mmCIF file of C-alpha atoms in Angstrom:
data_model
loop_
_atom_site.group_PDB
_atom_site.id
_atom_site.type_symbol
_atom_site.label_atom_id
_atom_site.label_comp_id
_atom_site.label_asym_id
_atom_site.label_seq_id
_atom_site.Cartn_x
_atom_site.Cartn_y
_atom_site.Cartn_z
ATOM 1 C CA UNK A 19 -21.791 41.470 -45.807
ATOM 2 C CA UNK A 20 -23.046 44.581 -43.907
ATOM 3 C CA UNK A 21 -20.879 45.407 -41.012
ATOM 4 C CA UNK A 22 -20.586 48.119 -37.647
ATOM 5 C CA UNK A 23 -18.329 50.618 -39.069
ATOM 6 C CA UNK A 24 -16.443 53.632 -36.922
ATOM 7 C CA UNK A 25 -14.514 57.197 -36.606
ATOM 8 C CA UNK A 26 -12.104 58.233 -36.248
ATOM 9 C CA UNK A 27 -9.964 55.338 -35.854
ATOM 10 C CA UNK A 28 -7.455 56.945 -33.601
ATOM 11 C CA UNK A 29 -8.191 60.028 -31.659
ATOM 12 C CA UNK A 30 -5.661 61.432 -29.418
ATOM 13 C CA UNK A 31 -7.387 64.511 -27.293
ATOM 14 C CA UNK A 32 -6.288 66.684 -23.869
ATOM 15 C CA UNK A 33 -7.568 65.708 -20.731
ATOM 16 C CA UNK A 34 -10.361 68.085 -20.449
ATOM 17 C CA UNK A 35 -11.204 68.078 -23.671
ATOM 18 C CA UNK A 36 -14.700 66.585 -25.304
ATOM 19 C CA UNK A 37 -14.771 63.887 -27.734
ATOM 20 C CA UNK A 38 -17.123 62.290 -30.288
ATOM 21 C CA UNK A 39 -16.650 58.641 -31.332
ATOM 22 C CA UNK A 40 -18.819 57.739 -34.012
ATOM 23 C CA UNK A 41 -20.303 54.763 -35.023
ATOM 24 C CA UNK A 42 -22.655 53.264 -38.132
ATOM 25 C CA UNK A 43 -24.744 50.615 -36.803
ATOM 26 C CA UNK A 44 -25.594 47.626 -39.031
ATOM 27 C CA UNK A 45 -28.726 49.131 -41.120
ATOM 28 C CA UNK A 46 -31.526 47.107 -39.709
ATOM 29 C CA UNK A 47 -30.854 46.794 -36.267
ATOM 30 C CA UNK A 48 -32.663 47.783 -33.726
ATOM 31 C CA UNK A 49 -30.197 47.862 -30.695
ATOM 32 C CA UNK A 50 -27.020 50.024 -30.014
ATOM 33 C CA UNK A 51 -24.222 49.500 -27.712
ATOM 34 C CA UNK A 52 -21.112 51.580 -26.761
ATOM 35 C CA UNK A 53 -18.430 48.519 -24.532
ATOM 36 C CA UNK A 54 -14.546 49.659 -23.995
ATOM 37 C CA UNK A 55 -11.457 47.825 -23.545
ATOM 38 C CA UNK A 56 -8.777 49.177 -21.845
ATOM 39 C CA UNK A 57 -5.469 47.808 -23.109
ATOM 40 C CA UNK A 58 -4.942 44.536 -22.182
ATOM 41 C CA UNK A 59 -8.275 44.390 -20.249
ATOM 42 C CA UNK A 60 -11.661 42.684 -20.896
ATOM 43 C CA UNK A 61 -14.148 44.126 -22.726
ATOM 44 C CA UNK A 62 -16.841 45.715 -20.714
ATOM 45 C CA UNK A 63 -19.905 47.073 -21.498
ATOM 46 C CA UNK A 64 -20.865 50.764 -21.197
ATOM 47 C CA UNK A 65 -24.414 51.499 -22.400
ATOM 48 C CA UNK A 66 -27.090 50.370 -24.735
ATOM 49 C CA UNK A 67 -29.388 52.022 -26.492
ATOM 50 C CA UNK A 68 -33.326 51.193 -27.914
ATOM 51 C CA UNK A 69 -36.083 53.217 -29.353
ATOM 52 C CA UNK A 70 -33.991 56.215 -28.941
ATOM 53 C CA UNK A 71 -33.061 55.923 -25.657
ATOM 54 C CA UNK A 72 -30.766 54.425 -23.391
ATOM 55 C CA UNK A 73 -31.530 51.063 -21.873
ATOM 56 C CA UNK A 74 -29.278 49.805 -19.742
ATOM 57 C CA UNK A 75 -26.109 51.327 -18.633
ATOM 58 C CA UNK A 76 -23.107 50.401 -16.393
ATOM 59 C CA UNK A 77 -21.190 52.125 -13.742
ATOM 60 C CA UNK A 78 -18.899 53.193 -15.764
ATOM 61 C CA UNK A 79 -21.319 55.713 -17.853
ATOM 62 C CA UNK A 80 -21.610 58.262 -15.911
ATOM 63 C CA UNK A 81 -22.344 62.207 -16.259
ATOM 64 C CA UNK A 82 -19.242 62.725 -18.691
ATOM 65 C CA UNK A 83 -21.063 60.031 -21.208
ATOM 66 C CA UNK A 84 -23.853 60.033 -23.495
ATOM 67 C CA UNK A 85 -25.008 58.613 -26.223
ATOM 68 C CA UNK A 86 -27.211 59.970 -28.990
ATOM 69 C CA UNK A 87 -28.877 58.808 -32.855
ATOM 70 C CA UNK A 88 -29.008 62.096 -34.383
ATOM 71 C CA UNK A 89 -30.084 60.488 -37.540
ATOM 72 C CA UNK A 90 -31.207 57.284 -39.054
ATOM 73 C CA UNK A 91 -27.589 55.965 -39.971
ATOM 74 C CA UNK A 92 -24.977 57.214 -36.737
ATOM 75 C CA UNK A 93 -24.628 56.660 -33.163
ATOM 76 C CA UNK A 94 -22.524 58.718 -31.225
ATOM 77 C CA UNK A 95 -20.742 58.251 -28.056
ATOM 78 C CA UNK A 96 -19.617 61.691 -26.553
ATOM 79 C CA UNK A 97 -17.283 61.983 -23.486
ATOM 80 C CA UNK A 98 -17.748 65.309 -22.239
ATOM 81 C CA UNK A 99 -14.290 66.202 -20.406
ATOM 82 C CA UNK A 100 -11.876 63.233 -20.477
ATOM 83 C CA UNK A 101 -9.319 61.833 -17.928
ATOM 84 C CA UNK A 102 -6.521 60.129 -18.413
ATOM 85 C CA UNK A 103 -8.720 56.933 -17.663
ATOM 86 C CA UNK A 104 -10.651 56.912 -20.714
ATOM 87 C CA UNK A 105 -8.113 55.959 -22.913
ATOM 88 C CA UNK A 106 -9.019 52.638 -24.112
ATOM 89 C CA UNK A 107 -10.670 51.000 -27.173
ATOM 90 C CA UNK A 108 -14.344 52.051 -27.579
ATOM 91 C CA UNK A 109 -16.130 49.449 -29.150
ATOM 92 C CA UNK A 110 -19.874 50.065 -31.177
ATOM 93 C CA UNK A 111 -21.885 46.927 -31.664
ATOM 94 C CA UNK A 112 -25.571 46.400 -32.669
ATOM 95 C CA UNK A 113 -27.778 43.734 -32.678
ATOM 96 C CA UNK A 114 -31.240 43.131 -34.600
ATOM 97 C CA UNK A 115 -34.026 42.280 -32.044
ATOM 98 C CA UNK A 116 -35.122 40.590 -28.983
ATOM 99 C CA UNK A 117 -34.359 37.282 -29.391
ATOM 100 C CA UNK A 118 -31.903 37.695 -32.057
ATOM 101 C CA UNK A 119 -29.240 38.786 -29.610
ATOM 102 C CA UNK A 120 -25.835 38.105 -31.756
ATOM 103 C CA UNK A 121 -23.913 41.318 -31.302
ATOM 104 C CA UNK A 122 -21.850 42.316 -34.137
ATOM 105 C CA UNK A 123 -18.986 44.821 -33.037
ATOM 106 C CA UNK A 124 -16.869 47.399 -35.075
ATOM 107 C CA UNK A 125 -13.325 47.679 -35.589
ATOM 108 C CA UNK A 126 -13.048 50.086 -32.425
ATOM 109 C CA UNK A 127 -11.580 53.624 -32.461
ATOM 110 C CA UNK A 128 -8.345 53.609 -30.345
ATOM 111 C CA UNK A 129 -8.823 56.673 -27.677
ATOM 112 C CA UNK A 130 -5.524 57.961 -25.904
ATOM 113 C CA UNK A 131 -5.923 61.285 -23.644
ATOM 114 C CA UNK A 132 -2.643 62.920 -22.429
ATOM 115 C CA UNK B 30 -0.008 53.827 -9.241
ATOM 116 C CA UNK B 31 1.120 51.255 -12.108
ATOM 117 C CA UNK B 32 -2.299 49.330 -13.340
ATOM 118 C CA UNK B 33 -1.374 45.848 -14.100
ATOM 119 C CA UNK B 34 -3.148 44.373 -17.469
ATOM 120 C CA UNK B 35 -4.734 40.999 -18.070
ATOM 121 C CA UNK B 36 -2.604 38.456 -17.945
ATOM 122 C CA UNK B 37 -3.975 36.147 -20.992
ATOM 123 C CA UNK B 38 -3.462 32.692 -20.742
ATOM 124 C CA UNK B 39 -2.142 31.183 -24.038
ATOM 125 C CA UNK B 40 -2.448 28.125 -25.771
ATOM 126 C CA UNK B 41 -0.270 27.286 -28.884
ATOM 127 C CA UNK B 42 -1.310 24.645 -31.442
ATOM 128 C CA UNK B 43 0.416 23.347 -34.204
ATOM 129 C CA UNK B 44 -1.306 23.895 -37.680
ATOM 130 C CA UNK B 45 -3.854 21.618 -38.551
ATOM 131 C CA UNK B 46 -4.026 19.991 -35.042
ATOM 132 C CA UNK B 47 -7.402 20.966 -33.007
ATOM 133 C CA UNK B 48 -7.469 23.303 -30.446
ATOM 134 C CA UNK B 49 -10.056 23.745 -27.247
ATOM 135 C CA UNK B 50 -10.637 26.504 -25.605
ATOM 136 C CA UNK B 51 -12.162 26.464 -22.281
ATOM 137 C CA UNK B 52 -14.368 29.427 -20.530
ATOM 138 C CA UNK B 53 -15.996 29.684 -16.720
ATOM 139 C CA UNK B 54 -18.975 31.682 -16.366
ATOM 140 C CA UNK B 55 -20.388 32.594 -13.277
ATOM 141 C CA UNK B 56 -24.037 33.636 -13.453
ATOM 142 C CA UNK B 57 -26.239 30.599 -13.352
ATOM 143 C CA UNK B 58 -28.490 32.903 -14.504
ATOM 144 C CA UNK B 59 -26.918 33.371 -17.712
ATOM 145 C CA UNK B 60 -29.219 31.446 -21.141
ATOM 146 C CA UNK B 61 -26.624 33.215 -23.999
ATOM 147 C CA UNK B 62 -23.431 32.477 -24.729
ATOM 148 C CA UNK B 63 -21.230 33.971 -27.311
ATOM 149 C CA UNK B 64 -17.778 33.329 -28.477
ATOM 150 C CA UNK B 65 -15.650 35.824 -30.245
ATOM 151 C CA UNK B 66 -12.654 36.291 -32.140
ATOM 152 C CA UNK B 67 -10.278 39.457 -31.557
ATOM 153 C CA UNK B 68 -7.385 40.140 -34.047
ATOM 154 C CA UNK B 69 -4.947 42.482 -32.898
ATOM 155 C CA UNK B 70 -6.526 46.203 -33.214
ATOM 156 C CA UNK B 71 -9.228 44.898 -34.361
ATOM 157 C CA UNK B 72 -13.200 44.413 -32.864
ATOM 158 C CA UNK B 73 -14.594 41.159 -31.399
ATOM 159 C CA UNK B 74 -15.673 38.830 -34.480
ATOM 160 C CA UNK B 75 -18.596 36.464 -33.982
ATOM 161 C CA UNK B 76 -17.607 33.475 -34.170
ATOM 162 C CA UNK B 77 -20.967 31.268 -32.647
ATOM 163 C CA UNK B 78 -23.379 30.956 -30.065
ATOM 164 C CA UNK B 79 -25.243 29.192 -27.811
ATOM 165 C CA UNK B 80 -28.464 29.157 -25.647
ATOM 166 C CA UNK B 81 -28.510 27.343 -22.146
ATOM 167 C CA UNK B 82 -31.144 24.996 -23.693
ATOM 168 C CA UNK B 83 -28.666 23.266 -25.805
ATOM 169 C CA UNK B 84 -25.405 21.249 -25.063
ATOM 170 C CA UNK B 85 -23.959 21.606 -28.120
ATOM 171 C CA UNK B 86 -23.849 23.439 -31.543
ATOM 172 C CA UNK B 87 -21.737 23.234 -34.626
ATOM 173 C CA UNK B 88 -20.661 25.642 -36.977
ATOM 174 C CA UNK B 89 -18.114 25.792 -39.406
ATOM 175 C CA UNK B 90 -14.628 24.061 -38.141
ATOM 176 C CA UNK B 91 -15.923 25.011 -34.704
ATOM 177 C CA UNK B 92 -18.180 23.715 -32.262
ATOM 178 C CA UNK B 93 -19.458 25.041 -28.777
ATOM 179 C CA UNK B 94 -19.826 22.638 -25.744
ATOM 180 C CA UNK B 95 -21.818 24.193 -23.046
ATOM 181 C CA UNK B 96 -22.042 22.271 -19.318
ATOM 182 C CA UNK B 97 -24.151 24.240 -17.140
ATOM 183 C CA UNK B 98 -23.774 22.120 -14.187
ATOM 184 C CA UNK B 99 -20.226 23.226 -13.712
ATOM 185 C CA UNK B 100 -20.675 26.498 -15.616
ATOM 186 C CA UNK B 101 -18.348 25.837 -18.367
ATOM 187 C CA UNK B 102 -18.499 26.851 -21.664
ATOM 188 C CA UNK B 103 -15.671 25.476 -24.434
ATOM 189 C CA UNK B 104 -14.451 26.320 -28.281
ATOM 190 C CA UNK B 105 -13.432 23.711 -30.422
ATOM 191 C CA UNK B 106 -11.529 24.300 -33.325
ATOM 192 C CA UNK B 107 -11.238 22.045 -35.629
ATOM 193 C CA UNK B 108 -8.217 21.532 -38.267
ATOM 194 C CA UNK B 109 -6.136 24.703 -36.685
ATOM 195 C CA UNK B 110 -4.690 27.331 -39.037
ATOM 196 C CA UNK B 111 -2.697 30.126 -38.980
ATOM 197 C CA UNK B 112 -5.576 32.754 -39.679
ATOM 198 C CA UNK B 113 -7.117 31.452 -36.189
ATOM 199 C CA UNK B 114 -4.347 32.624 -34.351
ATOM 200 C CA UNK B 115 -5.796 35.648 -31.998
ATOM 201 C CA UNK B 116 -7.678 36.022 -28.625
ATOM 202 C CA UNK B 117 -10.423 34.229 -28.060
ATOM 203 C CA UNK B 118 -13.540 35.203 -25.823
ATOM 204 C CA UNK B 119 -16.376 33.726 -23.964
ATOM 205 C CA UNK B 120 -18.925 36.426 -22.921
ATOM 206 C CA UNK B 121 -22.811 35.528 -21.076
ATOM 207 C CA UNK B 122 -26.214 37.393 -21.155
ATOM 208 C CA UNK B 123 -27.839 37.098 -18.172
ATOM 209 C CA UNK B 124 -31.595 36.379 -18.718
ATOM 210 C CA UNK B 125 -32.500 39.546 -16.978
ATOM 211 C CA UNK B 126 -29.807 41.811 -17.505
ATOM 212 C CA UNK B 127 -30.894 42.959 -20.964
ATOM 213 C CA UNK B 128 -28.622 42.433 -23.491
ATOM 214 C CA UNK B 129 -25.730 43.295 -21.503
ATOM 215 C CA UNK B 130 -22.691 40.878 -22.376
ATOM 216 C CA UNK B 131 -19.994 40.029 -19.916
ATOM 217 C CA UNK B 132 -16.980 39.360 -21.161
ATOM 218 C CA UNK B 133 -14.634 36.840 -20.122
ATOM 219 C CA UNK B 134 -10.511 37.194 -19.613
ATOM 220 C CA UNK B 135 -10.128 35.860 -23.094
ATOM 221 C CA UNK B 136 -7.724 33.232 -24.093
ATOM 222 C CA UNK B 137 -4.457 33.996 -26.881
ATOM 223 C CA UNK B 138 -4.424 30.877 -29.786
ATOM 224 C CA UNK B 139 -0.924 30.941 -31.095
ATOM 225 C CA UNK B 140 -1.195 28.652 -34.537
ATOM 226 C CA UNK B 141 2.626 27.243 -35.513
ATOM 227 C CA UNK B 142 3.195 26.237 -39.014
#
């Protein structure tokens, strides 16, 4: 059964420091999304991303996020100078088209900045 | 300052009994609903789904009751076992919001053999 997969699985970084989470959509989706979930907190969503560009993002993406498909297979999240904040669970998920809305999420890669 | 977590609420069910889990949305604008599975470290599983033009749907062992006159949304289980034990959530797409989900606080299932 195809799946969302994700690296690392634990990164531990410096505030300050840039990081790349990595993800592997499921092949024939169409839609990307980045949600994180701080520990012991709900999931909430952080961006999404469609014909290459973002979609819809929340309040919490701001200038220190992006997101990028630099080729047919990944999809990158990149925090460009952490805080202490950001350490949570980042979450990739994907989904295959309008109207076929089921998201199917990754196992998560565990982010702790000290 | 200290940030205070989630405080899940938890329902424990003995094996093989049923278990019901109950979510409150609160966008009447909302027409998906999703319910998901979380393992310790692990991602949200699908579990099943439902549009606001149904009342009901059935899956395997589990069905999903949606009342959108009080904005509730529940998760039956049927026949409990231990692999079910985990967090449970209830997250909503608004119908103009994308595909944005909002998640819910998320409910623990403790199964006891």
């Amino acid at each position: 059964e195809p799946e969302v997969t994700q690296t690392p699985s634990h990164q531990v970084t410096q505030m300050g420091q840039e990081v790349i989470l990595r993800c592997v959509p499921i092949s024939n989706h169409l839609y990307f999304y980045w949600y994180r979930q701080i520990l012991g907190q709900k999931v909430e969503f952080l961006v999404s991303f469609y014909n290459n560009e973002i979609s819809e993002k929340s309040e919490i993406f701001d200038d220190q996020f992006s997101v990028e498909r630099p080729d047919g297979s990944n999809f990158t999240l990149k925090i460009r100078s952490t805080k202490l904040e950001d350490s949570a669970m980042y979450f990739c998920a994907s989904s295959a088209a309008t109207g076929q809305e089921t998201q199917y999420f990754g196992p998560g890669t565990r982010l702790l900045v000290l | 300052g200290e940030s205070v977590g989630l405080h899940l609420p938890t329902l424990s069910v003995q094996e093989g009994d049923n278990s019901i889990i109950n979510c409150a949305y609160s966008n009447s604008a909302s027409d998906y609903f999703i319910w998901y599975k979380q393992e310790s470290g692990k991602g949200p599983q699908f579990i099943i789904d439902i549009r606001s033009n149904m009342d009901k749907r059935q899956g395997q062992r589990v069905t999903v009751l949606l009342n959108k006159t009080v904005k509730h949304l529940s998760l039956q289980i049927a026949a409990t076992q231990p692999g079910d034990s985990a967090v449970y959530f209830c997250a909503e797409k608004p119908r103009a919001a994308g595909n944005k989900l909002t998640f819910g606080g998320g409910t623990r299932v403790l199964v006891k053999p």
